[in-house]
């Protein structure tokens, strides 16, 4: 049985995503721009940061966002579609894309928050179109990756690595 | 949800450890973190209240390295067990590709375990996922307790679906990796 929730990102669509993130990085002078699944999975990123830190950042930001939505509920709001974490030097803007993804911009005090908000909104709209397309048409690309040899190798690797 | 990135050749899957407060979810992740191969394990993050109870989640990324040219990663999450945090549990379940239900074998915990199973089933249904058709294993934890309920009894009341179930003592690591291997394989088999 196949799960319906897989997201299979092809080379071409990742290029489209990278273009949008690249432009946003440039226009906001951001140090990092991240595209996440709402569960915290990193789909794509721009900027210099080790993979391990990116993965941790993704999980934590998704957690913060989810917790803010519960706050919204308690206030009788349907949603906070955008949250801002403001530091002395660096700030983080997180916006919801559609219902399933998050766009994160890490920027410093040189950049005006208002600009980040507007440009992130525009980028989010563009990304939503790409991501909806990715979600709709992923099945074929998957077949090329997940074959019998792959499945066997994964099982062996799991047995090898996950033992006392 | 699983993310298959054909362009960067990466596959990520999320596994959630579910169960009542104090059943041993965090202890499972701590053991895995301490004993997994250094090249496979990432940072263990715990978002706890000041009293150290899990507030939002524990999070442990595991990296299988390259498999047939694809980098495979499992992200393990625990959810807070307290009744208060049901909405947080739903949020974390949204992204789950597999679930481990950890059950406390203590005699006084049977009813709580049962409630936790019912809640899990309900939450999954809300999310459009059918637990009967989803990567799902159980763990009978705290088998070392003197008043531990016999496994046959736990099986009868808590495992009507007859999913794979593992005896465990998370504090010593018994059964921890067996549980992890089973859920990881089950997730990959359904990818
Ligand atoms: N006797 C015994 N205690 C355990 C076992 N697993 C966990 N514990 C203890 O149970 C308590 C709660 O464990 P924790 O992992 O924090 O539970 P969580 O709320 O599910 O994350 C801790 O004091 C653990 O040391 C076990 O297998 N046997
Ligand atoms: Mg815990």
XYZ file of C-alpha atoms and ligand atoms in Angstrom:
384
model
C 0.000 0.000 0.000
C 1.259 3.399 -0.892
C 1.085 6.421 1.340
C -0.507 9.418 -0.242
C 1.549 11.938 1.633
C 4.913 11.487 -0.100
C 6.387 14.561 -1.664
C 8.675 13.749 -4.565
C 10.662 16.754 -5.754
C 12.129 16.465 -9.229
C 15.269 18.172 -10.507
C 13.305 20.675 -12.560
C 10.966 21.707 -9.768
C 13.824 21.989 -7.292
C 15.401 24.393 -9.798
C 12.218 26.472 -9.776
C 12.198 26.491 -5.984
C 15.875 27.435 -5.821
C 15.260 30.363 -8.190
C 12.503 31.792 -5.967
C 14.570 31.290 -2.794
C 17.656 32.767 -4.458
C 15.829 35.920 -5.490
C 14.327 36.315 -2.025
C 17.775 35.871 -0.433
C 19.229 38.538 -2.685
C 16.380 41.057 -2.336
C 16.230 40.823 1.468
C 20.007 40.375 1.966
C 19.043 37.358 4.052
C 21.715 35.152 5.567
C 19.440 32.123 5.169
C 16.200 31.224 3.475
C 14.561 27.867 4.203
C 11.632 26.038 2.705
C 10.157 23.545 5.158
C 7.334 21.112 5.330
C 5.056 22.007 8.249
C 6.415 18.973 10.098
C 9.896 20.523 9.955
C 11.351 18.628 7.003
C 13.813 20.701 5.069
C 12.853 20.835 1.386
C 15.366 23.412 0.201
C 17.666 26.065 1.657
C 19.920 28.934 0.664
C 22.831 30.257 2.723
C 25.834 28.874 4.534
C 24.958 26.562 7.380
C 25.876 22.954 8.110
C 23.265 20.313 7.285
C 23.014 19.224 10.921
C 22.167 22.728 12.127
C 19.702 23.227 9.286
C 17.849 20.050 10.245
C 17.670 21.114 13.895
C 16.576 24.630 12.935
C 13.829 23.222 10.724
C 12.423 21.041 13.498
C 12.518 23.840 16.062
C 10.944 26.471 13.805
C 8.175 24.090 12.794
C 7.578 23.448 16.501
C 7.429 27.158 17.267
C 5.038 27.720 14.380
C 2.741 24.914 15.417
C 2.701 26.202 18.979
C 1.817 29.712 17.725
C -1.168 28.310 15.855
C -2.482 26.907 19.118
C -2.082 30.353 20.642
C -4.112 31.739 17.731
C -6.848 29.207 18.405
C -7.092 30.190 22.036
C -7.479 33.827 20.978
C -10.226 32.810 18.586
C -8.045 33.594 15.576
C -8.098 30.982 12.851
C -4.375 31.341 12.249
C -1.179 33.271 12.635
C 0.055 33.031 9.077
C 3.230 34.858 9.834
C 5.429 34.923 12.925
C 8.463 37.007 13.691
C 11.247 36.221 16.129
C 13.239 39.361 16.666
C 16.785 39.248 18.023
C 19.259 41.980 18.778
C 21.162 41.329 15.566
C 19.268 38.729 13.608
C 15.589 38.057 13.167
C 13.568 35.212 11.738
C 10.375 35.540 9.723
C 8.264 32.412 9.237
C 5.267 32.433 6.881
C 2.800 29.739 6.075
C 2.628 28.691 2.418
C -0.798 27.283 1.650
C -1.583 24.875 4.471
C 1.377 22.539 4.304
C 4.687 24.407 4.067
C 6.712 27.140 5.757
C 8.995 29.804 4.336
C 11.717 31.000 6.724
C 13.883 34.085 6.228
C 16.820 34.779 8.551
C 17.915 38.419 8.183
C 19.850 41.035 10.122
C 19.008 44.530 11.334
C 20.145 46.136 8.055
C 16.987 44.861 6.412
C 13.606 46.372 7.176
C 11.068 43.924 8.578
C 8.319 45.350 6.376
C 10.306 44.544 3.262
C 10.890 40.969 4.386
C 7.193 40.522 5.063
C 6.116 41.749 1.641
C 8.757 39.876 -0.327
C 8.259 36.676 1.674
C 4.515 36.888 0.938
C 5.200 37.214 -2.798
C 7.687 34.344 -2.750
C 5.243 32.218 -0.753
C 2.577 32.653 -3.445
C 5.007 31.572 -6.148
C 6.228 28.627 -4.087
C 2.694 27.492 -3.398
C 2.088 27.061 -7.116
C 5.283 25.020 -7.521
C 4.604 22.899 -4.443
C 1.022 22.133 -5.450
C 2.377 20.955 -8.789
C 4.999 18.802 -7.019
C 2.366 17.312 -4.766
C 0.064 16.520 -7.670
C 2.589 14.833 -9.951
C 5.151 12.996 -7.842
C 4.348 9.353 -8.527
C 6.370 8.793 -11.657
C 9.663 10.168 -10.386
C 9.430 7.901 -7.356
C 9.417 4.712 -9.404
C 12.926 5.485 -10.625
C 14.282 5.674 -7.091
C 12.474 3.114 -4.990
C 13.124 -0.222 -6.631
C 13.757 -3.704 -5.260
C 17.539 -3.251 -4.947
C 17.034 -0.017 -3.091
C 14.573 -1.607 -0.671
C 16.946 -4.509 0.043
C 19.907 -2.213 0.629
C 17.921 -0.043 3.003
C 16.878 -3.061 5.056
C 20.485 -4.239 5.304
C 21.679 -0.774 6.284
C 19.016 -0.525 8.994
C 20.135 -3.890 10.420
C 23.761 -2.826 10.280
C 23.472 0.601 11.866
C 20.685 0.170 14.389
C 22.041 -2.347 16.847
C 23.498 -2.226 20.355
C 5.324 12.889 5.364
C 8.179 11.342 3.524
C 10.161 13.669 1.345
C 11.870 12.206 -1.709
C 14.170 14.754 -3.216
C 15.194 13.383 -6.588
C 17.359 16.408 -7.330
C 19.470 16.314 -4.172
C 19.092 12.516 -3.919
C 17.705 12.510 -0.393
C 14.875 10.675 1.345
C 13.522 11.780 4.724
C 10.961 9.970 6.851
C 9.389 10.930 10.181
C 8.791 8.435 12.985
C 6.749 9.391 16.033
C 7.021 7.771 19.469
C 3.582 8.061 21.028
C 2.294 7.093 24.471
C 1.220 8.292 27.895
C 3.364 10.629 30.031
C 6.318 8.807 31.657
C 5.930 5.617 29.586
C 9.550 5.905 28.411
C 9.510 7.685 25.026
C 12.316 10.106 25.830
C 14.325 7.256 27.361
C 14.062 5.348 24.037
C 15.498 8.302 22.119
C 18.221 8.897 24.687
C 19.313 5.284 24.437
C 19.336 5.397 20.642
C 21.314 8.619 20.740
C 23.903 7.153 23.113
C 24.316 3.868 21.289
C 23.781 4.497 17.580
C 26.890 4.650 15.428
C 28.391 8.151 15.646
C 28.179 8.606 11.860
C 24.454 7.843 11.941
C 23.240 10.009 14.765
C 22.537 13.733 14.868
C 21.900 16.073 17.761
C 19.204 15.098 20.274
C 16.982 18.096 20.898
C 14.568 18.168 23.803
C 12.064 20.927 24.247
C 11.183 20.598 27.904
C 9.451 22.716 30.503
C 11.512 23.856 33.457
C 10.358 20.781 35.308
C 11.989 18.751 32.505
C 8.837 17.180 31.187
C 8.706 17.071 27.431
C 6.834 20.169 26.324
C 6.768 20.047 22.608
C 8.919 17.165 21.551
C 12.227 15.385 21.583
C 13.831 15.216 18.194
C 16.621 12.958 16.961
C 17.752 12.845 13.339
C 19.361 9.588 12.168
C 21.337 9.361 8.971
C 21.705 6.030 7.161
C 24.212 7.492 4.754
C 24.065 6.741 1.034
C 21.909 3.804 -0.041
C 21.999 3.159 -3.782
C 23.031 6.750 -4.301
C 20.283 8.144 -2.080
C 20.907 9.686 1.296
C 18.322 8.247 3.696
C 17.332 10.001 6.924
C 14.903 9.140 9.684
C 13.713 11.846 12.029
C 12.506 10.519 15.370
C 10.042 12.581 17.392
C 8.416 12.005 20.729
C 5.239 13.806 21.688
C 4.328 15.002 25.185
C 2.080 12.496 26.924
C 0.113 14.800 29.199
C -3.584 15.080 28.408
C -3.159 18.841 28.138
C -1.052 18.580 25.012
C -3.379 16.657 22.739
C -3.213 19.350 20.070
C 0.549 19.188 20.028
C 0.350 15.457 19.494
C -1.928 15.956 16.506
C 0.493 18.498 15.043
C 3.416 16.109 15.303
C 1.349 13.193 13.948
C 0.508 15.228 10.849
C 4.007 14.654 9.548
C 4.362 11.042 10.677
C 5.325 8.251 8.279
C 5.378 5.698 11.075
C 4.275 5.418 14.702
C 5.694 3.539 17.687
C 3.186 3.282 20.518
C 5.094 2.910 23.782
C 3.118 1.241 26.554
C 4.023 1.296 30.239
C 3.729 -2.301 31.531
C 2.966 -1.141 35.095
C -0.226 -2.693 36.442
C -1.762 0.699 37.281
C -1.185 1.977 33.727
C -3.446 -0.378 31.752
C -6.384 2.015 31.531
C -4.175 4.982 30.619
C -2.530 2.905 27.891
C -5.914 1.978 26.538
C -6.955 5.642 26.411
C -3.751 6.527 24.634
C -4.420 3.878 21.967
C -7.966 5.155 21.437
C -6.711 8.722 21.185
C -4.058 7.726 18.665
C -6.627 5.942 16.510
C -8.956 8.952 16.669
C -6.222 11.448 15.838
C -4.997 9.393 12.913
C -8.521 9.135 11.574
C -8.886 12.931 11.847
C -5.748 13.234 9.750
C -7.134 10.867 7.146
C -4.731 8.063 8.078
C -5.877 4.558 8.937
C -3.773 3.013 11.679
C -4.649 -0.449 10.355
C -2.950 0.414 7.110
C 0.015 2.411 8.295
C 3.533 1.656 9.574
C 2.784 1.013 13.231
C 4.500 -1.057 15.951
C 4.066 -1.363 19.707
C 6.528 -1.522 22.531
C 5.773 -3.076 25.915
C 8.162 -1.022 27.981
C 9.225 -1.327 31.624
C 9.205 -5.131 31.527
C 11.525 -4.942 34.562
C 8.788 -3.625 36.857
C 7.855 -6.136 39.566
C 4.153 -5.521 38.903
C 4.453 -5.684 35.106
C 1.258 -6.931 33.454
C 1.897 -10.222 31.553
C 2.576 -9.688 27.867
C -0.283 -12.006 26.920
C -2.694 -9.722 28.761
C -1.295 -6.580 27.150
C -1.550 -8.275 23.780
C -5.170 -9.217 24.359
C -6.343 -5.770 25.473
C -4.063 -3.391 23.647
C -3.052 -5.155 20.465
C -6.223 -6.287 18.767
C -4.680 -5.482 15.408
C -1.844 -7.928 16.137
C 0.829 -5.533 14.978
C 4.467 -6.282 15.745
C 5.140 -5.715 19.452
C 8.446 -5.680 21.330
C 9.277 -6.274 24.999
C 11.537 -3.527 26.265
C 13.371 -2.020 29.184
C 14.255 1.367 27.726
C 16.484 2.302 30.664
C 18.860 -0.580 29.855
C 18.193 -0.480 26.123
C 16.580 -3.909 25.893
C 14.238 -3.977 22.905
C 14.955 -0.370 21.934
C 16.841 -1.069 18.718
C 14.577 -4.004 17.811
C 11.643 -1.571 17.935
C 13.520 1.012 15.893
C 14.549 -1.484 13.217
C 10.980 -2.758 12.862
C 9.399 0.673 12.425
C 12.111 1.884 10.036
C 11.676 -1.187 7.840
C 7.931 -0.867 7.928
C 8.148 2.783 6.832
C 10.516 1.951 3.984
C 8.353 -0.952 2.835
C 5.412 1.404 2.354
C 7.276 4.274 0.804
N 11.821 0.703 35.521
C 11.838 1.305 34.338
N 11.774 2.639 34.251
C 11.790 3.205 33.022
C 11.866 2.452 31.827
N 11.847 3.288 30.778
C 11.777 4.536 31.291
N 11.737 4.504 32.638
C 11.647 5.642 33.578
O 10.354 6.229 33.463
C 10.431 7.643 33.660
C 9.803 8.375 32.497
O 10.528 8.125 31.316
P 10.529 9.151 30.092
O 11.368 8.544 29.023
O 10.881 10.514 30.546
O 8.991 9.113 29.697
P 8.202 9.965 28.578
O 7.308 10.889 29.326
O 7.419 8.934 27.832
O 9.203 10.661 27.728
C 11.902 7.951 33.836
O 12.183 8.067 35.198
C 12.611 6.741 33.231
O 13.878 6.520 33.799
C 11.935 1.005 31.961
O 12.008 0.257 30.986
N 11.908 0.504 33.224
Mg 9.427 12.735 27.363
